[in-house]
Short mmCIF file of C-alpha atoms and ligand atoms in Angstrom, two decimals:
data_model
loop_
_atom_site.label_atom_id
_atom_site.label_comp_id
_atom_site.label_asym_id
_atom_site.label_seq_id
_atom_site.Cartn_x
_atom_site.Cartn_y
_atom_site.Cartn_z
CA UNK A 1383 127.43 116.13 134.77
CA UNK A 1384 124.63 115.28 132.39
CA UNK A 1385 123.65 112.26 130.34
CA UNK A 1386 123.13 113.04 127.08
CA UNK A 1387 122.11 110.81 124.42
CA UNK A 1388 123.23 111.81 120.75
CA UNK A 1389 121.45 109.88 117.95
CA UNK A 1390 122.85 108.92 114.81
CA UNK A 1391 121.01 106.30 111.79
CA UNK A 1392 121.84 107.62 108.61
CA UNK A 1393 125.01 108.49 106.47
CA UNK A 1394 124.76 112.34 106.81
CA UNK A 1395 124.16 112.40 110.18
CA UNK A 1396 127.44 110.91 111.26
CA UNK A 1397 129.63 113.90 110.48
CA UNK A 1398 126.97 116.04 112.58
CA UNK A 1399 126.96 114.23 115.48
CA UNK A 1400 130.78 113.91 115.72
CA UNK A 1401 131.57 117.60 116.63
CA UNK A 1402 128.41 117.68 118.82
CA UNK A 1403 129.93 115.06 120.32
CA UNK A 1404 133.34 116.03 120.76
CA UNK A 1405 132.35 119.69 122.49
CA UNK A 1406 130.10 117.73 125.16
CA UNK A 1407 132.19 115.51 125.84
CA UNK A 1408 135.44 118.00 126.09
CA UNK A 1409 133.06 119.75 128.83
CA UNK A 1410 132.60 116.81 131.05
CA UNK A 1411 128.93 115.59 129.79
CA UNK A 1412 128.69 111.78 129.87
CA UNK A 1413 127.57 110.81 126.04
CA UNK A 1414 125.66 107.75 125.16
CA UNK A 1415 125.63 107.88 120.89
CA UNK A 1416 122.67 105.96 119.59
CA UNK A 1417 122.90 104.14 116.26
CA UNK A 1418 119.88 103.53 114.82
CA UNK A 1419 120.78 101.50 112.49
CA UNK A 1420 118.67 102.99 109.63
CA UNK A 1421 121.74 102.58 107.25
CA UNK A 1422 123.64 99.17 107.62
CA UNK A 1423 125.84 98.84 104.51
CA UNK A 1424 129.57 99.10 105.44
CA UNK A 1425 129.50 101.24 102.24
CA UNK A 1426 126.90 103.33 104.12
CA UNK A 1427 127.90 103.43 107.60
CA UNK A 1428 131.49 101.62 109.21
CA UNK A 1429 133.36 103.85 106.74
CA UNK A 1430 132.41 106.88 108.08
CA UNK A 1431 132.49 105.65 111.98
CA UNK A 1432 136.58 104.84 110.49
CA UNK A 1433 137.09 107.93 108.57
CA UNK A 1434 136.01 110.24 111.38
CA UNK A 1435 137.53 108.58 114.03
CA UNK A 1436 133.77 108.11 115.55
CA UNK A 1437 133.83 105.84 118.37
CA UNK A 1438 131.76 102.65 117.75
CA UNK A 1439 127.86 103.11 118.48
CA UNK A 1440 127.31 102.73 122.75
CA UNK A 1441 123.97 100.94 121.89
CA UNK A 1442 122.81 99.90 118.60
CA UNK A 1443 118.79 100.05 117.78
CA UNK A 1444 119.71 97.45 114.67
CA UNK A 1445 116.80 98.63 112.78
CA UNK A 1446 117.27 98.16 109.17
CA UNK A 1447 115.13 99.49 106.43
CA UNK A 1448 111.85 99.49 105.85
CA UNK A 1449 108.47 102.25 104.67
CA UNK A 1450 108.77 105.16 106.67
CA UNK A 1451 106.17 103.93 108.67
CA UNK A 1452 108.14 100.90 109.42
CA UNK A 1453 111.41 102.64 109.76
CA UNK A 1454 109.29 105.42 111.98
CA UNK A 1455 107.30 102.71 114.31
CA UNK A 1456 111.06 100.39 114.25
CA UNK A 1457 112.98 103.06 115.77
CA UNK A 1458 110.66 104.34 117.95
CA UNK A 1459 109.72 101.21 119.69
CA UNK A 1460 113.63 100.67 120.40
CA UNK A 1461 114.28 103.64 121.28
CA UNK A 1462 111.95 104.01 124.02
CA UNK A 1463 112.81 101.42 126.32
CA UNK A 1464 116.61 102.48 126.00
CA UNK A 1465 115.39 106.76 127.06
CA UNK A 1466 113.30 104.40 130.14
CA UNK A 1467 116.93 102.50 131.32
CA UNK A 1468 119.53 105.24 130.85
CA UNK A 1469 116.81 108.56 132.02
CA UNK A 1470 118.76 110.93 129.81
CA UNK A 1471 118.90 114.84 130.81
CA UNK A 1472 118.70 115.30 127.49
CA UNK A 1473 118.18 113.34 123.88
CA UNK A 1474 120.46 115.16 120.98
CA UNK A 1475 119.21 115.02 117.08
CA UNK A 1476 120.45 116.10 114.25
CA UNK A 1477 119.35 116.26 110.68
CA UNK A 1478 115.95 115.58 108.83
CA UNK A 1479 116.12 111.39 108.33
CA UNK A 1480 113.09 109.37 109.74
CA UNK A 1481 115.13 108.38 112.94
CA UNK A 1482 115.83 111.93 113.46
CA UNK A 1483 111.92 112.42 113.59
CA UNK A 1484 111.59 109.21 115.61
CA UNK A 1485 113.55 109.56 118.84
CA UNK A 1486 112.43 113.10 118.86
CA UNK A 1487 108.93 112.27 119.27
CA UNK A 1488 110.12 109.74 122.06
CA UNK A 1489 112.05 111.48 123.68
CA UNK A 1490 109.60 114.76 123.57
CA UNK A 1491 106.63 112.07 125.20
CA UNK A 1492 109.07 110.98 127.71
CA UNK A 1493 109.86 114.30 128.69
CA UNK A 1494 113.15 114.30 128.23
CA UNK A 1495 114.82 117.72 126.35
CA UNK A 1496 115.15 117.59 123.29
CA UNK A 1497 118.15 119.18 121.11
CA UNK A 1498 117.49 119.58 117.16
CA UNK A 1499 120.93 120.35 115.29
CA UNK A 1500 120.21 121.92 112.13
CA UNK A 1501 116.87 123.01 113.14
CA UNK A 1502 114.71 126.29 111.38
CA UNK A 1503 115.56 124.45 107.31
CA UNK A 1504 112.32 124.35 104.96
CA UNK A 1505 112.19 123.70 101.95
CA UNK A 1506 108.61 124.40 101.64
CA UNK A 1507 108.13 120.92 99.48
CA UNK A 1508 106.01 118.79 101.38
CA UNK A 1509 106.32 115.70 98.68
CA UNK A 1510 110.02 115.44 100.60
CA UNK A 1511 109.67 112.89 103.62
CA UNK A 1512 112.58 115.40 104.99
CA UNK A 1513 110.50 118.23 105.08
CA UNK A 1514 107.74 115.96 106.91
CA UNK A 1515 110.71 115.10 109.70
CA UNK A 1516 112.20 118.20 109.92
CA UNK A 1517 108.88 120.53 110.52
CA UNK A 1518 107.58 117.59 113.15
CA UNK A 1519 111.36 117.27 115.02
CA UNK A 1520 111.00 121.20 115.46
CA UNK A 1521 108.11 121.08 116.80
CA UNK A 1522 108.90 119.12 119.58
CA UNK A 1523 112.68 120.61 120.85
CA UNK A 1524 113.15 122.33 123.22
CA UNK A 1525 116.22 123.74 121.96
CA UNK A 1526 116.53 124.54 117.99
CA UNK A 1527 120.08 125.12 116.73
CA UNK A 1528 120.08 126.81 113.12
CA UNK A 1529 122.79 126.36 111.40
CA UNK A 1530 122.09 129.87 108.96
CA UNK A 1531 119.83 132.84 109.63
CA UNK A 1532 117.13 131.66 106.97
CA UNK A 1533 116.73 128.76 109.38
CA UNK A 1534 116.41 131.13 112.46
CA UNK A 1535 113.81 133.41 110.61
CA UNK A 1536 111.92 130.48 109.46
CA UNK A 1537 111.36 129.17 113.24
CA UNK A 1538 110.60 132.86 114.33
CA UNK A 1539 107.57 133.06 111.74
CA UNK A 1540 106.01 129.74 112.75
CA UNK A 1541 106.26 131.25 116.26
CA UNK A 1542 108.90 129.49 118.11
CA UNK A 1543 110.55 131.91 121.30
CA UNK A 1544 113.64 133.25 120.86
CA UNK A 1545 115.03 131.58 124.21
CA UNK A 1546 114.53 128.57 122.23
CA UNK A 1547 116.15 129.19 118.60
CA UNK A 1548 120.09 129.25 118.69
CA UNK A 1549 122.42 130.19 115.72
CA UNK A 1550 124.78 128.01 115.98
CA UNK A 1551 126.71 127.55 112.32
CA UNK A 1552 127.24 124.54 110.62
CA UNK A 1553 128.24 121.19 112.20
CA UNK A 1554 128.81 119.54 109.22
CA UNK A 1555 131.13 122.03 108.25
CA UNK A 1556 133.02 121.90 111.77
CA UNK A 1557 134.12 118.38 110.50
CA UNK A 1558 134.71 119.01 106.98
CA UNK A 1559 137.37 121.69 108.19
CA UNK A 1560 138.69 119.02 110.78
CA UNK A 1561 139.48 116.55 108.33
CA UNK A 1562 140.05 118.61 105.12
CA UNK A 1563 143.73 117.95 105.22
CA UNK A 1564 143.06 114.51 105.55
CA UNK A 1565 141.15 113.97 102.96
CA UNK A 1566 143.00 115.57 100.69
CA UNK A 1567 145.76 113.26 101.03
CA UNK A 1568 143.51 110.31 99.88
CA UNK A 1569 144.45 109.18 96.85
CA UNK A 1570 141.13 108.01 95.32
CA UNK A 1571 141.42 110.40 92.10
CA UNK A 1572 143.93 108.31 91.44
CA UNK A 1573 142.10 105.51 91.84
CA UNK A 1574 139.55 106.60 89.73
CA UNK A 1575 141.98 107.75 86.81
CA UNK A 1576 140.60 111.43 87.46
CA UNK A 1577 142.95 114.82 87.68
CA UNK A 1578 142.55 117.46 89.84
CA UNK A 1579 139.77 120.21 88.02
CA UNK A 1580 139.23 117.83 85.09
CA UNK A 1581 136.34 116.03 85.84
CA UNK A 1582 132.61 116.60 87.05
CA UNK A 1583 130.79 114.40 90.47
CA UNK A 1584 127.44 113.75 90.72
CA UNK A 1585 125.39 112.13 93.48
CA UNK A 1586 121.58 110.63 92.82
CA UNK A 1587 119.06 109.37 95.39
CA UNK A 1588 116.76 111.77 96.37
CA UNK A 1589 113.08 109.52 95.49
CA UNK A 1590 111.35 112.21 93.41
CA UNK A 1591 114.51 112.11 91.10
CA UNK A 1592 115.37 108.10 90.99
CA UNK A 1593 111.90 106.48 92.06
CA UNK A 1594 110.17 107.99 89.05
CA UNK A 1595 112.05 106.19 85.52
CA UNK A 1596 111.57 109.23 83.31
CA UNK A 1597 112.22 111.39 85.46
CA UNK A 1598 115.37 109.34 86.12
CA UNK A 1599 116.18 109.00 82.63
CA UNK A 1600 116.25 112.75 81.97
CA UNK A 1601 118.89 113.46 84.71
CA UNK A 1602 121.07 110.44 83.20
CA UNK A 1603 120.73 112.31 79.82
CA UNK A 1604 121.84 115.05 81.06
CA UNK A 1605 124.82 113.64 82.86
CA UNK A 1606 125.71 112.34 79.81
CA UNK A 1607 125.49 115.98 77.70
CA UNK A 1608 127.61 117.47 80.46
CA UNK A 1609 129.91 114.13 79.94
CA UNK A 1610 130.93 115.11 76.39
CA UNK A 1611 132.95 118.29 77.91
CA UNK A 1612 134.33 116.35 81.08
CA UNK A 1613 134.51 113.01 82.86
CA UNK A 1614 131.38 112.65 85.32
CA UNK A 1615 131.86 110.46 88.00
CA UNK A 1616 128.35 108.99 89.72
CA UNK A 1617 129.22 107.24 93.45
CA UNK A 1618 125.71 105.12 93.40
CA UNK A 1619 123.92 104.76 96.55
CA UNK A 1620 122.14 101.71 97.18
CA UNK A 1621 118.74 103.61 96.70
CA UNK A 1622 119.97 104.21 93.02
CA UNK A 1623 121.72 101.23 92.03
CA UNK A 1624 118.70 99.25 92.05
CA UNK A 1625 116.88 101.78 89.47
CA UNK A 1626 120.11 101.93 87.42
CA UNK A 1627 120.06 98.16 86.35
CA UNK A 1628 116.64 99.08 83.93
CA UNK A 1629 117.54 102.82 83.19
CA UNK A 1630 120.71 102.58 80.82
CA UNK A 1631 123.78 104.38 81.61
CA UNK A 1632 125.17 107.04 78.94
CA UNK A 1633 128.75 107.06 77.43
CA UNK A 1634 131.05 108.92 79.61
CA UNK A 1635 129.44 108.48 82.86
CA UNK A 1636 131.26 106.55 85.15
CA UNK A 1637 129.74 104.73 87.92
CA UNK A 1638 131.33 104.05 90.89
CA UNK A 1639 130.67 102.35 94.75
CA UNK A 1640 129.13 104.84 97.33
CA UNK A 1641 132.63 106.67 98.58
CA UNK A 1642 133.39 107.28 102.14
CA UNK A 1643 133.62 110.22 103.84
CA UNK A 1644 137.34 111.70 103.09
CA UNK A 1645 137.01 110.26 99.47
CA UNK A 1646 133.84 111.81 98.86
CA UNK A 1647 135.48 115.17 100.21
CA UNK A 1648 138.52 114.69 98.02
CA UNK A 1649 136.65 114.15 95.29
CA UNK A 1650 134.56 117.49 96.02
CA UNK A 1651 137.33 119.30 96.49
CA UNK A 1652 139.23 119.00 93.69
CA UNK A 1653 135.74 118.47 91.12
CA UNK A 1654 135.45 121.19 88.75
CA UNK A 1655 131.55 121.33 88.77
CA UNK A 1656 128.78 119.40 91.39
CA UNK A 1657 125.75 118.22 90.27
CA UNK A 1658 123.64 116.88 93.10
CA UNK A 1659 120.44 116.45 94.83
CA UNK A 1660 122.13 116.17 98.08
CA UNK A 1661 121.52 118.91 101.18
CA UNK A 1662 124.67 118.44 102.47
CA UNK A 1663 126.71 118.32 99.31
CA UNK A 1664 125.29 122.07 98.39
CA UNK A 1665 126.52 122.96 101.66
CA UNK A 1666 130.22 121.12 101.68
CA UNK A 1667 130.26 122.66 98.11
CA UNK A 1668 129.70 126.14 99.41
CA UNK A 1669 132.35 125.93 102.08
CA UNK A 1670 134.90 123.96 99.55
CA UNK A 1671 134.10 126.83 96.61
CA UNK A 1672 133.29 124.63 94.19
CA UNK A 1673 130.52 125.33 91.95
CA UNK A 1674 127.60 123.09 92.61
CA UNK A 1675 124.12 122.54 90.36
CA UNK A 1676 121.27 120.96 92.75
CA UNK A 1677 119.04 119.13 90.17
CA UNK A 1678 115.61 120.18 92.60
CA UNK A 1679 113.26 122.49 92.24
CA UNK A 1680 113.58 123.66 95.90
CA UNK A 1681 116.03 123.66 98.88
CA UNK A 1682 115.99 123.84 102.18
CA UNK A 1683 119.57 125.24 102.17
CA UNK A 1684 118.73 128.79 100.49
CA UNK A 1685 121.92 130.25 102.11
CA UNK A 1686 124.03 128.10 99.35
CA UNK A 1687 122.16 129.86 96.77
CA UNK A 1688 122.76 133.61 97.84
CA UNK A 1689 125.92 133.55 100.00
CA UNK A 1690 127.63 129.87 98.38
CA UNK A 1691 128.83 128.37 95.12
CA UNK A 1692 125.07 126.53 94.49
CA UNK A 1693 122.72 127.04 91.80
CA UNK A 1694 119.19 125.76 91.98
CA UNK A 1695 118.33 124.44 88.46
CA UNK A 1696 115.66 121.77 88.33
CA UNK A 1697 114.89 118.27 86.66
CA UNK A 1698 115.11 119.84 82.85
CA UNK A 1699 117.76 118.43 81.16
CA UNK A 1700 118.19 120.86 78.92
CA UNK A 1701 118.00 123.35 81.79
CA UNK A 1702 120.96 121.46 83.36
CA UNK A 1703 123.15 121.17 80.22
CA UNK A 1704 123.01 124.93 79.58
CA UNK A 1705 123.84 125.52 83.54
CA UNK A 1706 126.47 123.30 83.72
CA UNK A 1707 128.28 124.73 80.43
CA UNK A 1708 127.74 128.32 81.85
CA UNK A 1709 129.21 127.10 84.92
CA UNK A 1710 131.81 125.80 83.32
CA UNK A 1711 132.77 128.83 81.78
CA UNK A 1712 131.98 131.30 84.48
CA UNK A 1713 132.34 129.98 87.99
CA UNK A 1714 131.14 131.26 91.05
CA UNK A 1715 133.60 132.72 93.35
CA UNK A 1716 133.79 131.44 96.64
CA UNK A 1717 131.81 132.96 99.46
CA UNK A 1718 131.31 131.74 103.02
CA UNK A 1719 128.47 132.24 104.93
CA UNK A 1720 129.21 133.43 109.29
CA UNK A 1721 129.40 131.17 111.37
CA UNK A 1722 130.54 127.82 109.05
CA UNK A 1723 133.65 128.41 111.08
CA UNK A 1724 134.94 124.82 112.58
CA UNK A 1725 133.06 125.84 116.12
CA UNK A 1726 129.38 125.28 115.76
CA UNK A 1727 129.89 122.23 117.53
CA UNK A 1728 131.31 124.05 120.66
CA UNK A 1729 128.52 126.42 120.41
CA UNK A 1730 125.61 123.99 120.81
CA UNK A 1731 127.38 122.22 123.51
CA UNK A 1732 127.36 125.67 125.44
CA UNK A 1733 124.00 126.23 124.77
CA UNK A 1734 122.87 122.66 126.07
CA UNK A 1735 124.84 122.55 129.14
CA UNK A 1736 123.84 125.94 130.03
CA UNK A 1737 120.10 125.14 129.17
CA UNK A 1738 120.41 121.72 131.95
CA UNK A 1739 121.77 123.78 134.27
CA UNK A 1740 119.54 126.46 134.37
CA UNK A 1741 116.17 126.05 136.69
CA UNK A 1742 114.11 128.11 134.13
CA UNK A 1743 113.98 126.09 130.87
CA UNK A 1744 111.04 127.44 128.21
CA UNK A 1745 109.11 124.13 126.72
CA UNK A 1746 108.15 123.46 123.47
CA UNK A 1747 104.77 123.61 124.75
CA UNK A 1748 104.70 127.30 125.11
CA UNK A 1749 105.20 127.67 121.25
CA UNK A 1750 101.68 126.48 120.70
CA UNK A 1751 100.39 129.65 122.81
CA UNK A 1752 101.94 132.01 120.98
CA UNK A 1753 102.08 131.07 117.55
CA UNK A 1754 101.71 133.27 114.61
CA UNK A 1755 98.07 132.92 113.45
CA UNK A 1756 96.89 131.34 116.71
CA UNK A 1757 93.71 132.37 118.18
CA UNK A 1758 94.56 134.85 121.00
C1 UD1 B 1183 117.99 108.52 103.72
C2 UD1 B 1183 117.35 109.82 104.18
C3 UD1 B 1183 117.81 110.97 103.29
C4 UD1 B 1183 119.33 111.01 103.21
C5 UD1 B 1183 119.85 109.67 102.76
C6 UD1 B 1183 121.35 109.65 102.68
C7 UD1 B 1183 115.09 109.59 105.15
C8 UD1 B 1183 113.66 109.80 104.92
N1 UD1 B 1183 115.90 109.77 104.08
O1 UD1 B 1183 117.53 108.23 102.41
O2 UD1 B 1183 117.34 112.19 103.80
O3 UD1 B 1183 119.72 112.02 102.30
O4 UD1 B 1183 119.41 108.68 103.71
O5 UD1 B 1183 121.83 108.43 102.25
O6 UD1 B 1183 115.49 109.28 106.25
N2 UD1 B 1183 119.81 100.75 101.71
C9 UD1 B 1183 120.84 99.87 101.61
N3 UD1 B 1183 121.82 99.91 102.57
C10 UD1 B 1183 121.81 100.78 103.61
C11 UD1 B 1183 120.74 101.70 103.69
C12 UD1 B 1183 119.76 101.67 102.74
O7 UD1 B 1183 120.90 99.07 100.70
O8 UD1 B 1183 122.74 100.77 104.43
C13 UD1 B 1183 118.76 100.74 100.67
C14 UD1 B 1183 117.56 99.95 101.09
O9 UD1 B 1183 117.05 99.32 99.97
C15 UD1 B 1183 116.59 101.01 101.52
C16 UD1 B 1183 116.93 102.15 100.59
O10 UD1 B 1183 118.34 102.06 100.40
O11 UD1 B 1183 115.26 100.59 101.46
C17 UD1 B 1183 116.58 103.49 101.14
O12 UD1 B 1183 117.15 103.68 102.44
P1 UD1 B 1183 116.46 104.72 103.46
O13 UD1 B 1183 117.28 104.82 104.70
O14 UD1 B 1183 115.01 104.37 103.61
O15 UD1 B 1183 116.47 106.06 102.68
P2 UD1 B 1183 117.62 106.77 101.82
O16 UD1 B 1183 117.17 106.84 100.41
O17 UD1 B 1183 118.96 106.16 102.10
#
């Protein structure tokens, strides 16, 4: 059977490689997961491995953090010896962080087939060192798993084949329906003092909305304006916490330690509104029905907007305030977009295996050829 190598370095990608996982591994492939080590935190990263019954990392890259360039040139350089000694059939990413974008580009120059899970998402924001990562990890896979059809008509217009681009559904969601039951048994409302519909969660950390102080301050005063009609609680990620010591926290916003995974879905589940700049929480929203306000001007998750619970509306505060009161009164009902149906896992692992055991496979290489706009 194949050797596949799955990579994992940062908190969202941990629930996405987990079903991946699973479905190869239920089919006989021999899986080496890859920790990259981008996040390190136990807040950040053991956690999760716990919460999802993840198996501990076969070979850690140890990393750390750094500039992207850093991060970029850290994991690379680790990762390529390790693709020399275990000759993987194929190298597995998932996501849009920087080691997502890094052990593509070595495995792509080491010939090795690459997998991109949650391929085909744009936001069309280039400021976003996401968008950067995800356009470049397309662009060299050989196989490109969407996990909504915006993502697989955004791949077909920037001229990828179609032997290549795979609807697949959402992993993320396969293990938010896997341990849904789970989590809502935690008891961290509790914890928190909160009850069940009677209290608001944010989530902070995207740069262009912590790294920049007014910007920063707007979003807290806005927090704090929705915080007069309900609690809000704020789980602060290490990216934020630093920027909160000199920004000044409004009444009614409580601040607490970055939540692991089956808190943070309890407390999603049972939140009366979202506000986030998150991907993934627009998307667990969506499948959870629970109304969610993304404080960006763009997303790369459009299918949240027209078939979920999300609304996109921007940095304004006022803009928020008068969304989240609207929301409050009217919410969204709960829609589901196909294929977010607990199997997407299952169906990338079929696609994969089938791909390594078929003599003809179609390289990325032949996209360049063909693209739309390219000189005949
Ligand atoms: C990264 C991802 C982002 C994802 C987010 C989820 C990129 C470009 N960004 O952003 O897409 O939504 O993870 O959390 O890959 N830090 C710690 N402990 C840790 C990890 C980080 O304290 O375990 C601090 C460090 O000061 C670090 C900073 O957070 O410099 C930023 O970490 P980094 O991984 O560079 O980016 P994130 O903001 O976490």
């Amino acid at each position: 059977m194949p050797r596949i190598v799955i990579v994992a370095g940062a908190r969202p990608n941990f629930m996405k490689v987990k079903p991946v996982m699973d479905a190869l591994e239920a089919r006989g492939a021999d899986v080496v997961l890859v920790h990259t080590g981008q996040h390190y935190d136990a807040a950040m990263n053991d956690v999760f491995f716990a919460d999802l019954g993840l198996r501990p990392p076969d070979r850690h890259l140890g990393t750390g953090s750094g500039t992207h360039a850093e991060q970029t040139a850290r994991v690379m350089t680790a990762f390529e010896p390790l693709v020399e000694e275990l000759s993987p059939d194929a190298v597995v990413v998932v996501g849009d962080v920087t080691s997502t974008l890094a052990c593509a580009l070595v495995a792509a120059k080491a010939g090795v087939v690459v997998a991109h899970v949650e391929a085909g998402l744009r936001s069309r924001d280039w400021s976003m060192p996401e968008e950067v990562n995800r356009l470049v990890t397309d662009r060299l896979s050989d196989l490109l798993f969407a996990p909504s059809p915006d993502g697989v008509d955004n791949l077909r217009a920037e001229g990828y084949h179609d032997d290549q681009i795979h609807l697949a559904g959402n992993v993320m969601i396969d293990t938010l329906f896997a341990n849904l039951d789970r989590a809502l048994a935690s008891d961290v409302l509790h914890r928190h003092g909160l009850t069940p519909g009677g209290y608001a969660l944010a989530t902070l950390h995207r740069p262009a909305n912590v790294d920049d102080p007014a910007v920063l301050a707007g979003l807290l005063r806005a927090f704090g304006e929705v915080a007069r009609e309900l609690p809000v609680v704020l789980p602060v990620h290490p990216r934020t916490a630093v920027r909160l010591e000199s920004a000044g926290v409004p009444e009614g916003l409580r601040l607490v330690p970055p939540a692991g995974y089956l808190d943070f879905i309890a407390l999603q589940a049972s939140a009366r509104l979202v506000l986030t700049d998150s991907g993934g929480i627009q998307e667990e929203t969506t499948a959870l029905g629970v109304p969610c306000l993304t404080t960006r001007d763009s997303t790369e998750r459009p299918i949240t907007l027209t078939e979920g619970t999300n609304l996109l509306v921007g940095r304004d505060p006022a803009r928020i305030v008068a969304a989240a009161r609207e929301v409050l009164a009217n919410p969204p009902a709960k829609r589901s977009p196909a294929l977010w149906d607990g199997h997407a896992g299952d169906r990338v692992a079929d696609v994969l295996l089938a791909h390594l055991a078929s003599p003809v496979r179609p390289r990325p290489t032949d996209v360049r050829d063909t693209a739309v706009g390219s000189p005949a």
